[in-house]
Short mmCIF file of C-alpha atoms and ligand atoms in Angstrom, two decimals:
data_model
loop_
_atom_site.label_atom_id
_atom_site.label_comp_id
_atom_site.label_asym_id
_atom_site.label_seq_id
_atom_site.Cartn_x
_atom_site.Cartn_y
_atom_site.Cartn_z
CA MET S 1 112.33 73.65 98.03
CA TYR S 2 110.68 74.51 94.97
CA ALA S 3 107.54 72.90 95.87
CA ASP S 4 107.41 75.14 98.73
CA LYS S 5 107.98 78.35 96.51
CA PHE S 6 104.57 77.91 95.18
CA ARG S 7 102.96 77.59 98.48
CA LEU S 8 100.82 80.81 100.02
CA ASP S 9 100.13 79.79 103.39
CA GLY S 10 99.38 82.35 105.82
CA ARG S 11 99.12 84.93 102.86
CA VAL S 12 96.24 87.59 102.41
CA ALA S 13 95.31 87.85 98.72
CA VAL S 14 92.46 90.28 97.24
CA VAL S 15 90.84 89.75 94.12
CA THR S 16 88.93 91.96 92.53
CA GLY S 17 86.17 91.05 90.05
CA GLY S 18 86.78 87.85 92.17
CA GLY S 19 83.24 86.25 91.58
CA ARG S 20 83.29 84.63 88.48
CA GLY S 21 85.17 84.21 85.63
CA ILE S 22 88.97 84.74 85.71
CA GLY S 23 88.87 86.25 88.78
CA LEU S 24 87.00 83.18 90.52
CA ALA S 25 89.67 81.11 88.86
CA CYS S 26 92.51 82.60 90.34
CA ALA S 27 90.67 82.96 93.87
CA GLU S 28 90.63 79.13 93.73
CA ALA S 29 94.19 78.96 92.59
CA LEU S 30 95.31 80.89 95.60
CA ALA S 31 93.17 79.40 97.99
CA GLU S 32 94.33 76.10 97.00
CA HIS S 33 97.89 76.94 97.88
CA GLY S 34 96.91 78.03 101.04
CA ALA S 35 96.20 81.95 101.00
CA ILE S 36 93.47 83.22 102.97
CA VAL S 37 91.37 84.75 99.59
CA VAL S 38 89.05 88.04 99.80
CA ILE S 39 86.87 88.02 96.92
CA ALA S 40 85.65 91.42 95.91
CA ASP S 41 83.22 92.38 93.11
CA ILE S 42 80.66 94.89 92.47
CA ASP S 43 77.81 92.68 92.76
CA ALA S 44 77.82 91.22 96.67
CA GLY S 45 75.65 88.45 95.10
CA ILE S 46 78.21 87.45 92.73
CA ALA S 47 80.97 87.56 95.39
CA GLU S 48 78.91 85.47 97.42
CA SER S 49 78.18 83.01 95.27
CA GLY S 50 82.14 82.80 94.15
CA LYS S 51 82.47 82.39 98.00
CA ALA S 52 80.13 79.62 97.82
CA ALA S 53 81.93 77.75 94.83
CA LEU S 54 84.89 77.66 96.45
CA ALA S 55 83.38 76.13 99.72
CA ALA S 56 82.02 73.35 97.92
CA LYS S 57 85.40 72.74 96.49
CA GLY S 58 86.27 72.60 100.46
CA LEU S 59 88.02 76.36 99.86
CA LYS S 60 87.63 79.13 102.30
CA ALA S 61 87.27 82.90 100.96
CA GLU S 62 85.64 85.64 101.97
CA ALA S 63 83.10 87.82 99.88
CA ARG S 64 83.23 91.59 100.25
CA GLN S 65 81.53 94.09 97.54
CA VAL S 66 83.73 96.88 96.35
CA ASP S 67 83.21 99.15 93.00
CA VAL S 68 86.87 99.61 91.73
CA THR S 69 86.15 102.75 89.84
CA LYS S 70 85.08 104.01 93.55
CA THR S 71 88.53 105.49 95.54
CA ASP S 72 86.61 105.30 98.78
CA GLN S 73 85.72 102.39 98.43
CA VAL S 74 88.74 101.14 97.05
CA ASN S 75 90.31 102.29 100.19
CA ALA S 76 87.88 101.35 102.86
CA LEU S 77 88.64 97.49 101.31
CA ALA S 78 92.27 97.70 101.77
CA GLU S 79 91.77 98.96 105.27
CA ALA S 80 89.44 96.89 106.33
CA VAL S 81 91.31 93.51 105.02
CA VAL S 82 94.20 94.82 106.82
CA ARG S 83 92.19 95.65 109.77
CA ASP S 84 90.79 92.35 109.84
CA HIS S 85 93.93 90.24 108.39
CA GLY S 86 96.85 91.91 110.03
CA ARG S 87 98.42 92.02 106.69
CA VAL S 88 97.91 91.99 102.73
CA ASP S 89 100.32 89.82 100.55
CA VAL S 90 98.55 89.73 97.30
CA LEU S 91 96.48 92.15 95.02
CA VAL S 92 95.17 90.02 91.67
CA ALA S 93 93.36 93.52 90.02
CA ASN S 94 91.66 91.37 87.53
CA ALA S 95 87.67 93.40 87.37
CA GLY S 96 87.60 94.73 84.07
CA ILE S 97 84.36 95.49 81.64
CA GLY S 98 84.70 94.73 77.81
CA ARG S 99 81.62 96.63 75.90
CA SER S 100 83.10 95.48 72.70
CA GLY S 101 81.54 95.97 69.24
CA VAL S 102 81.41 99.63 68.82
CA ALA S 103 83.26 101.66 66.22
CA ALA S 104 85.82 104.37 67.33
CA GLU S 105 83.65 107.21 65.60
CA ASP S 106 80.57 106.20 67.15
CA VAL S 107 81.78 105.82 70.84
CA THR S 108 80.05 108.22 73.18
CA ASP S 109 81.65 110.05 75.78
CA GLU S 110 80.04 107.75 78.33
CA HIS S 111 81.15 104.61 76.71
CA TRP S 112 84.65 105.55 76.68
CA LEU S 113 84.93 106.97 80.22
CA ASN S 114 83.20 103.74 81.47
CA VAL S 115 85.44 101.39 80.01
CA ASN S 116 88.67 103.24 80.86
CA ASP S 117 87.39 103.64 84.31
CA VAL S 118 86.89 100.44 85.51
CA ASN S 119 89.81 98.63 83.41
CA TYR S 120 92.32 101.66 83.82
CA ASN S 121 91.41 103.94 86.65
CA GLY S 122 90.30 101.32 89.10
CA VAL S 123 93.57 99.05 88.55
CA PHE S 124 95.27 102.42 89.45
CA TRP S 125 93.22 102.92 92.60
CA CYS S 126 93.49 99.14 93.82
CA ASN S 127 97.38 99.23 93.27
CA ARG S 128 97.70 102.35 95.03
CA ALA S 129 95.49 101.71 97.89
CA PHE S 130 96.92 97.99 98.72
CA ALA S 131 100.47 99.14 97.64
CA ARG S 132 99.98 101.89 100.48
CA HIS S 133 99.98 98.85 102.91
CA MET S 134 102.46 96.43 100.93
CA LEU S 135 105.16 98.77 101.56
CA GLN S 136 104.74 99.63 104.67
CA ALA S 137 105.13 95.78 105.39
CA GLY S 138 107.92 95.86 102.79
CA ARG S 139 106.54 93.15 101.04
CA GLY S 140 103.94 92.19 98.19
CA ALA S 141 102.99 90.70 95.18
CA ILE S 142 100.75 92.75 92.56
CA VAL S 143 98.99 91.23 89.53
CA ASN S 144 97.34 92.97 87.13
CA ILE S 145 94.93 91.67 84.63
CA GLY S 146 95.84 93.16 81.22
CA SER S 147 94.98 91.63 77.97
CA MET S 148 96.38 90.73 74.34
CA SER S 149 94.38 93.29 73.13
CA GLY S 150 97.14 95.91 74.91
CA LEU S 151 99.28 94.06 72.44
CA ILE S 152 97.25 94.02 69.07
CA SER S 153 94.05 95.31 67.47
CA ASN S 154 91.47 92.92 67.57
CA ARG S 155 89.07 91.70 64.72
CA PRO S 156 86.58 91.54 64.01
CA GLN S 157 85.01 93.13 66.65
CA LYS S 158 85.76 96.92 67.29
CA GLN S 159 86.67 97.88 70.47
CA THR S 160 89.42 100.75 70.47
CA TYR S 161 88.49 101.66 73.98
CA TYR S 162 88.92 98.63 75.75
CA ASN S 163 92.31 97.96 73.78
CA ALA S 164 93.96 101.45 74.84
CA SER S 165 92.74 100.97 78.34
CA LYS S 166 94.40 97.33 78.42
CA ALA S 167 97.70 98.71 77.01
CA ALA S 168 98.04 101.39 79.61
CA VAL S 169 97.39 98.47 82.14
CA HIS S 170 100.65 96.82 80.72
CA HIS S 171 102.47 100.43 80.89
CA LEU S 172 100.99 101.34 84.28
CA THR S 173 102.43 97.76 85.65
CA SER S 174 105.89 98.39 84.70
CA SER S 175 106.00 102.30 86.13
CA LEU S 176 104.72 101.02 89.25
CA ALA S 177 107.10 97.96 89.39
CA ALA S 178 109.84 100.50 88.86
CA GLU S 179 108.69 103.10 91.57
CA TRP S 180 108.10 100.00 94.21
CA ALA S 181 110.77 97.13 92.83
CA ASP S 182 113.71 98.26 96.09
CA ARG S 183 110.36 98.29 98.17
CA GLY S 184 109.60 94.85 98.43
CA VAL S 185 106.60 95.10 96.28
CA ARG S 186 106.01 93.41 92.92
CA VAL S 187 104.23 94.66 90.00
CA ASN S 188 103.15 91.87 87.04
CA ALA S 189 100.61 91.66 84.44
CA VAL S 190 98.75 88.74 82.56
CA ALA S 191 98.22 89.60 78.91
CA PRO S 192 95.16 86.84 78.12
CA THR S 193 94.01 85.86 74.53
CA TYR S 194 90.15 85.04 74.49
CA ILE S 195 88.90 83.15 77.37
CA GLU S 196 85.58 80.92 78.31
CA THR S 197 83.82 83.55 80.21
CA GLU S 198 80.88 85.54 80.05
CA MET S 199 82.81 88.57 78.95
CA THR S 200 83.36 86.56 75.31
CA MET S 201 79.73 85.40 75.32
CA TYR S 202 78.72 87.78 73.16
CA SER S 203 80.23 86.76 70.18
CA SER S 204 78.11 83.90 70.07
CA GLU S 205 75.39 86.55 68.82
CA HIS S 206 77.64 87.29 65.69
CA ASP S 207 78.08 84.82 63.30
CA GLY S 208 81.71 84.03 62.34
CA MET S 209 83.23 85.81 64.48
CA ILE S 210 84.51 82.92 66.88
CA ASP S 211 85.65 81.62 63.60
CA VAL S 212 87.71 84.57 62.92
CA TRP S 213 89.34 84.60 66.20
CA LEU S 214 90.39 80.86 66.38
CA ARG S 215 91.74 81.34 62.90
CA ASP S 216 93.63 83.97 64.28
CA THR S 217 94.79 81.65 67.04
CA PRO S 218 98.05 79.47 66.55
CA MET S 219 96.42 77.10 68.92
CA HIS S 220 93.20 77.42 67.18
CA ARG S 221 91.16 77.39 70.72
CA MET S 222 90.08 79.75 73.45
CA GLY S 223 91.77 79.66 76.71
CA LYS S 224 89.74 78.55 79.92
CA PRO S 225 90.14 80.57 82.78
CA ASP S 226 92.41 78.28 85.21
CA GLU S 227 95.01 78.31 82.59
CA ILE S 228 95.23 82.40 83.44
CA ALA S 229 94.74 81.62 87.13
CA SER S 230 97.92 79.40 87.17
CA VAL S 231 99.98 82.28 85.85
CA VAL S 232 98.51 84.58 88.23
CA HIS S 233 99.36 82.23 90.58
CA PHE S 234 102.83 82.25 89.83
CA LEU S 235 103.54 85.59 89.41
CA ALA S 236 101.47 85.97 93.22
CA SER S 237 104.30 83.61 94.74
CA ASP S 238 107.84 83.40 95.34
CA ALA S 239 108.19 81.45 92.66
CA SER S 240 108.57 84.39 90.59
CA SER S 241 110.54 86.27 93.16
CA LEU S 242 113.05 88.05 90.66
CA MET S 243 109.95 89.11 88.28
CA THR S 244 108.99 92.76 88.21
CA GLY S 245 107.00 94.94 85.72
CA THR S 246 106.78 92.05 83.10
CA THR S 247 103.59 90.93 81.38
CA VAL S 248 103.29 87.54 80.39
CA VAL S 249 101.15 86.74 77.66
CA ALA S 250 99.05 83.52 77.52
CA ASP S 251 97.88 84.12 74.68
CA ALA S 252 97.47 80.38 72.68
CA GLY S 253 99.97 82.08 70.53
CA PHE S 254 97.83 84.66 68.64
CA THR S 255 100.44 87.28 69.02
CA CYS S 256 102.98 85.23 67.11
CA TRP S 257 101.14 86.03 64.01
P1 LIG L 1 83.82 88.58 83.45
O1 LIG L 1 82.49 90.15 82.98
O2 LIG L 1 83.10 86.91 83.71
O3 LIG L 1 84.02 88.85 85.15
C1 LIG L 1 84.40 90.08 85.74
C2 LIG L 1 83.97 90.30 86.93
O4 LIG L 1 84.47 91.64 87.33
C3 LIG L 1 82.38 90.44 87.23
O5 LIG L 1 81.92 90.01 88.50
C4 LIG L 1 82.21 91.92 87.26
O6 LIG L 1 80.68 91.94 87.61
C5 LIG L 1 83.11 92.32 87.63
N1 LIG L 1 83.43 93.86 87.68
C6 LIG L 1 82.86 94.30 86.92
N2 LIG L 1 83.17 95.78 86.85
C7 LIG L 1 83.49 96.12 88.18
C8 LIG L 1 83.87 96.94 89.06
N3 LIG L 1 83.71 98.43 88.72
N4 LIG L 1 84.12 96.92 90.45
C9 LIG L 1 84.43 95.71 90.74
N5 LIG L 1 84.00 94.82 89.83
C10 LIG L 1 83.64 94.63 88.77
O7 LIG L 1 85.05 88.94 82.83
P2 LIG L 1 86.46 88.17 82.79
O8 LIG L 1 86.65 87.10 83.82
O9 LIG L 1 86.45 87.45 81.23
O10 LIG L 1 87.41 88.90 82.65
C11 LIG L 1 88.27 89.15 83.99
C12 LIG L 1 89.49 90.45 83.47
O11 LIG L 1 90.20 89.83 82.12
C13 LIG L 1 89.24 91.54 82.80
O12 LIG L 1 90.08 92.45 83.19
C14 LIG L 1 89.05 91.27 81.23
O13 LIG L 1 89.03 92.49 80.65
C15 LIG L 1 90.57 90.46 80.96
N6 LIG L 1 90.54 89.57 80.28
C16 LIG L 1 89.45 88.84 79.22
C17 LIG L 1 89.53 88.01 78.15
C18 LIG L 1 88.49 87.12 78.21
O14 LIG L 1 88.37 86.55 76.87
N7 LIG L 1 87.29 86.76 79.03
C19 LIG L 1 90.95 88.42 77.91
C20 LIG L 1 91.97 89.23 78.28
C21 LIG L 1 91.74 90.10 79.41
P3 LIG L 1 79.30 92.47 86.97
O15 LIG L 1 79.63 91.48 86.06
O16 LIG L 1 78.47 92.38 88.14
O17 LIG L 1 79.67 93.69 86.26
#
């Protein structure tokens, strides 16, 4: 009975920014548990490469292009998924950008707006578009990818715009959860620590940055994409049926100090 709660057979799941990194790991975790997975990425080539990576592991996925900042594209993606599959059960709103390392006083309008457009507006556009279908069906699970940066201020790199965008994702998550809780749609978030993906690669260009990160982390290590994907899978599955509005922190203990 308990193992069944983790199965996603026949369910349709969409992962934004799913072509690589944490998104791709989420796509793999959901597919491995039986979901029909749609990898949606701004770069069609990256979406296709994610699909190929899963195929190499014997897992099936579809690749689609979407820019989460464009509401017409997001709405069209949701329509297309429901048209082609007759349902959508899971959304992982994962697409996000960092652009870390700029002091608040030097941030341009373009920089601020761009990061918030992808990380915050994009998450809302996706939640709204997919929830419209989920609410109609009376079931659905949404998992938004926030960050421990929504809870703390990172150092040594400066990234106020990113931190604020992720705090907004956490509160958006609980607000939407409250609105949709009695209509069958759950909304939760995951707040990861530093994860080994392209996003954190820039740290290798800055002497000592990783050392500061690891010193500040009780486990003294970064995470791997699969360690976030397994939490996302749990929140997407019936194993977390009583949970909504929660931000699950997966941070190697970072916020303990
Ligand atoms: P990556 O940069 O490795 O992957 C993000 C993916 O999202 C890329 O394929 C990227 O495409 C895509 N993407 C970017 N903008 C858009 C857009 N407008 N529409 C659709 N897709 C888009 O990042 P991670 O896997 O590291 O991060 C995934 C999520 O996890 C993000 O929300 C991030 O903020 C969050 N996170 C990451 C942490 C980390 O340490 N890595 C820590 C905490 C949270 P392209 O490259 O072509 O732009």
